[in-house]
Amino acid sequence: MSPARQPPLVTGISPKEGAAWTKVTIRGENLGTGPADLIGLLICGHNCLLTAEWMSASKIVCRVGPAKDDKGEIIVTTKSGGLGTSTVSFKLLRPERISILDQSAVWVDEMNYYDMRTDRNKGISPLSLRPSNPLGIDIDKGKISQSDMEQTFPGMSGDFTSENFSATWYLIENHSSSSFEQLKFAASNLKKQATKKNEGSLAYVKGGLSTFFEAQDALAAIHQKLESDGTERVEGSMTQRLENILNRASDTADTLFQEVLGRKDKADSTRNALNVLQRFKFLFNLPLNIERNIQKGDYDVVINDYEKAKSLFGSTEVPVFKKVYAEVETRIGALRSLLLEKLLQTPSTLHDQKRYIRYLSDLHASGDPAWLCIYAQHKWILQLMQNCRDEFVSGQRGVGALDLEGDTRPLALGRLGHTASLKRGGSLRTPRPSTWRFETPQQVQFVEKLSDVVIGQLPNFWKLWISYVNGSLFSETGEKSGQVEKSKKNARQRQNDFKKMIEELTNQLVKLIRGAVLPATLPQGELNLYGGWENKTELTGAWLTQIIHTVRGCHEALSAMEIPNDLLQVIQDLLLELRVHCLMVTLLYTTEDVKRLAEKEDWVVDNEGITSLPSQFEQCIVQMLQSLKEPLEIKAGEINVRELPANTVSIYISVFINCLEQLSTKTDDTDKSHNCQYLERCTFLNLADHFEKHGFTGTEKITRVSVDTVRELDKKLFEAYIEKRADPIAGSLEPGIYAGYFDWRDCQTPTGVRNYLKEALVSIITVHAEVFTVSKDLVVRVLSKIVEIVADEMCRLMQCVSSFNRNGALQVHAGIKVVTEHLFYSTSFKLALEALPQLHSGADKKLLEELLNKFKSSMQLQLACFQPSSIRPVKR
């Protein structure tokens, strides 16, 4: 005797409520030892044994049938435990029943149709009741691909509901890692399920056995009635009458239910239309969504929706779909036109241009939007440059306009961090006072504004072309390789066209600057287009330097964008001409400054006897070299213009010499002669050093030419000064000698040196004082020449005397001795002494000695001027 088992106990159900045929999981205790042990399952009073699937002694899965009670317990009955109990209940939700005559505005689910007589559901397929895991063990999906399985098992399938089901395929696909023991357990589960199915079907038949008997009796009665009436007769037979009755019943039903059936057909068509609208609402709402998204600027959303609609309905043959899709194409065409208009609109940022080009490309716009954008930008930049020139020339671009824009918009040249010379964040414009715009010539403002326009627009123009070349306009990740390759192909074909665009822009820039600064370098036919600056201020070297600085910054900024050098060579050529022009203008203005030095000379000498004239001349040259520092600086790719010819610098020397010559006609020449010596000794050497420091070559030749020129001037000034000072002294000798009808043949005994000689000596002392005051170094040079002239004149006069008496000879000997001993000895005196009567007597010689001593005694102070002295000249 085996011990009796405990009755089944249900402790849980999931879910706890639901409509008929809801799949539930029942949990509890003692729910049976196997499928065969389970003999009853009631939920809310309805027998659910047919759909029950025993899983274990604590778990059963089944579907809830259409029970009569809305809420009830779950009762499990087993062979081993008997009738069970339940601690939980299940609530049956009943859907609203709508008959065929009831009007309804909602969709009625007719899939589950209930036969109220048999309580059987007609909509559930037997396949849907099959378990998803028939083996009852864990499923382990293998990694074998579907194609490999199809090649291994051709014509077979791993779906156990298929007619060509392959058990091997199923096991490999779902249980490739299961052990043999697990497979044995799975086989036993299959056997249990087969047994349960057979027993369940038999039990169902047993429960409805009376129904089958009634059906059998009805069929037998019909068969017997047909035989009694005779089935061979055509007319009046039972089947004929039955057919007529059925036809009349059908006609009557049609008459009764025609309106209802019409409404049903209309409802069915409406439901079908609603179903179509619901299913394809994306397409039907797309035109309106496109319009809304375009207004909001959500072009990405529009493009994605269009691509989706095109892939789904682009080749549809359904009339309604074709009509709606045609409307979509119309809206997309309008969007293409809008995007193209925005793309060609100026000004616009590079980001917007790229964005619109990608949109147009994704919308498959005709033509090449990227090239159209490049062409439009090129024309716009050219127009901006020309407008800039027209505004300045016509005077519309005044100081106020430039000041307003300058305050509100940062300079493009300052925004661009380009090249090492500009240093990142720097500006081409140097700091200036607040009054700069009121003092700056229009040409300088124009060049800087023009450079701002070019540097502000050309970088984005170049970047747009680079993006067009490498295909990044369409896909930065390279996903749309077709568009990228097409872009690269178009770029290769249009490379020469773009090169011409850059050349046109640079040529326009250069011609506009030439028209403002170097109009003489433009052909006559282009002056009307680029010239018109004749009434503007003439530019000095300082303003030309500012223009060179601006153009250099523009060139460096363009070079930093990696634009080929051959396209920028025209700017290099312009820079060369600007530098040479600046050099020539600076030389011209310096020449004028040197000419005006004569007006600034105050003839105040320093301790060395030098006036300020040499220093001012040197300062002019140094200032010129400093102002030329930037124009003469050699940047990368530029030509050296420092190799000045010697005659260029000699121009300054000639001008300065002319200045000294002009001054020599106004004042004494002593200072000029000493200045010339200072120029030769110091100034020219200093200038040579300055030229070398600034990189000029050929300074030796410059110095040599300068020294030769100043020496020539010194010679001329010296001769003029000697002539001016010596002629009056020499001219006074003859009148002084023969004053008072003096006669050498009737001369009295001399009592001293005659007065004419003393007067000549005083005049020479006056020249000595004048020269000594200017420069001690010039005393010997000047006095020796003057004394020589005076001595020659005395010798000439003595040689003209035909005869001397004794006293006359003694008087002449005294005069010549005074000159030769204290002033100058000349060969002329020697010839004169030889022509004079000689003094042989001792008395005459003694008297001569007394006369000389008396002269020395009386003229001691005057004669001291001719003695060597270390006293430096005193500044007057």
PDB file of N, CA and C in Angstrom, residues 358 465-478 480 483-485 487-488 491:
ATOM      1  N   ARG A 358      25.273  70.381 -49.444  1.00  0.00           N
ATOM      2  CA  ARG A 358      24.958  68.995 -49.069  1.00  0.00           C
ATOM      3  C   ARG A 358      23.468  68.724 -49.199  1.00  0.00           C
ATOM      4  N   TRP A 465      36.707  75.849 -52.184  1.00  0.00           N
ATOM      5  CA  TRP A 465      37.285  75.106 -53.318  1.00  0.00           C
ATOM      6  C   TRP A 465      37.989  73.842 -52.836  1.00  0.00           C
ATOM      7  N   ILE A 466      38.747  73.918 -51.750  1.00  0.00           N
ATOM      8  CA  ILE A 466      39.452  72.748 -51.211  1.00  0.00           C
ATOM      9  C   ILE A 466      38.447  71.675 -50.816  1.00  0.00           C
ATOM     10  N   SER A 467      37.351  72.089 -50.183  1.00  0.00           N
ATOM     11  CA  SER A 467      36.315  71.112 -49.819  1.00  0.00           C
ATOM     12  C   SER A 467      35.692  70.494 -51.063  1.00  0.00           C
ATOM     13  N   TYR A 468      35.568  71.284 -52.101  1.00  0.00           N
ATOM     14  CA  TYR A 468      35.020  70.784 -53.371  1.00  0.00           C
ATOM     15  C   TYR A 468      35.979  69.780 -54.002  1.00  0.00           C
ATOM     16  N   VAL A 469      37.278  70.031 -53.857  1.00  0.00           N
ATOM     17  CA  VAL A 469      38.280  69.149 -54.456  1.00  0.00           C
ATOM     18  C   VAL A 469      38.342  67.806 -53.735  1.00  0.00           C
ATOM     19  N   ASN A 470      38.405  67.844 -52.395  1.00  0.00           N
ATOM     20  CA  ASN A 470      38.566  66.589 -51.651  1.00  0.00           C
ATOM     21  C   ASN A 470      37.239  65.889 -51.335  1.00  0.00           C
ATOM     22  N   GLY A 471      36.113  66.470 -51.748  1.00  0.00           N
ATOM     23  CA  GLY A 471      34.831  65.793 -51.584  1.00  0.00           C
ATOM     24  C   GLY A 471      34.194  65.939 -50.224  1.00  0.00           C
ATOM     25  N   SER A 472      34.784  66.734 -49.317  1.00  0.00           N
ATOM     26  CA  SER A 472      34.212  66.862 -47.974  1.00  0.00           C
ATOM     27  C   SER A 472      32.935  67.687 -47.955  1.00  0.00           C
ATOM     28  N   LEU A 473      32.576  68.311 -49.071  1.00  0.00           N
ATOM     29  CA  LEU A 473      31.300  69.023 -49.129  1.00  0.00           C
ATOM     30  C   LEU A 473      30.122  68.081 -48.973  1.00  0.00           C
ATOM     31  N   PHE A 474      30.298  66.816 -49.388  1.00  0.00           N
ATOM     32  CA  PHE A 474      29.182  65.879 -49.413  1.00  0.00           C
ATOM     33  C   PHE A 474      29.233  64.879 -48.272  1.00  0.00           C
ATOM     34  N   SER A 475      30.415  64.455 -47.873  1.00  0.00           N
ATOM     35  CA  SER A 475      30.503  63.461 -46.811  1.00  0.00           C
ATOM     36  C   SER A 475      31.876  63.533 -46.189  1.00  0.00           C
ATOM     37  N   GLU A 476      31.925  63.994 -44.940  1.00  0.00           N
ATOM     38  CA  GLU A 476      33.207  64.086 -44.264  1.00  0.00           C
ATOM     39  C   GLU A 476      33.705  62.711 -43.828  1.00  0.00           C
ATOM     40  N   THR A 477      32.833  61.734 -43.784  1.00  0.00           N
ATOM     41  CA  THR A 477      33.243  60.386 -43.380  1.00  0.00           C
ATOM     42  C   THR A 477      33.429  59.465 -44.563  1.00  0.00           C
ATOM     43  N   GLY A 478      33.156  59.950 -45.749  1.00  0.00           N
ATOM     44  CA  GLY A 478      33.371  59.140 -46.942  1.00  0.00           C
ATOM     45  C   GLY A 478      32.296  58.110 -47.190  1.00  0.00           C
ATOM     46  N   LYS A 480      29.276  58.532 -48.627  1.00  0.00           N
ATOM     47  CA  LYS A 480      28.665  58.690 -49.949  1.00  0.00           C
ATOM     48  C   LYS A 480      29.772  58.768 -50.989  1.00  0.00           C
ATOM     49  N   GLN A 483      29.153  60.429 -54.535  1.00  0.00           N
ATOM     50  CA  GLN A 483      29.176  61.883 -54.616  1.00  0.00           C
ATOM     51  C   GLN A 483      30.592  62.411 -54.486  1.00  0.00           C
ATOM     52  N   VAL A 484      31.390  61.793 -53.620  1.00  0.00           N
ATOM     53  CA  VAL A 484      32.781  62.237 -53.429  1.00  0.00           C
ATOM     54  C   VAL A 484      33.565  62.077 -54.720  1.00  0.00           C
ATOM     55  N   GLU A 485      33.453  60.929 -55.340  1.00  0.00           N
ATOM     56  CA  GLU A 485      34.192  60.700 -56.588  1.00  0.00           C
ATOM     57  C   GLU A 485      33.703  61.638 -57.692  1.00  0.00           C
ATOM     58  N   SER A 487      32.462  64.620 -57.225  1.00  0.00           N
ATOM     59  CA  SER A 487      32.988  65.941 -56.899  1.00  0.00           C
ATOM     60  C   SER A 487      34.447  66.076 -57.300  1.00  0.00           C
ATOM     61  N   LYS A 488      35.227  65.057 -56.994  1.00  0.00           N
ATOM     62  CA  LYS A 488      36.638  65.111 -57.356  1.00  0.00           C
ATOM     63  C   LYS A 488      36.820  65.173 -58.874  1.00  0.00           C
ATOM     64  N   ALA A 491      35.983  68.631 -59.989  1.00  0.00           N
ATOM     65  CA  ALA A 491      37.031  69.565 -59.580  1.00  0.00           C
ATOM     66  C   ALA A 491      38.246  69.473 -60.499  1.00  0.00           C
TER      67      ALA A 491
END
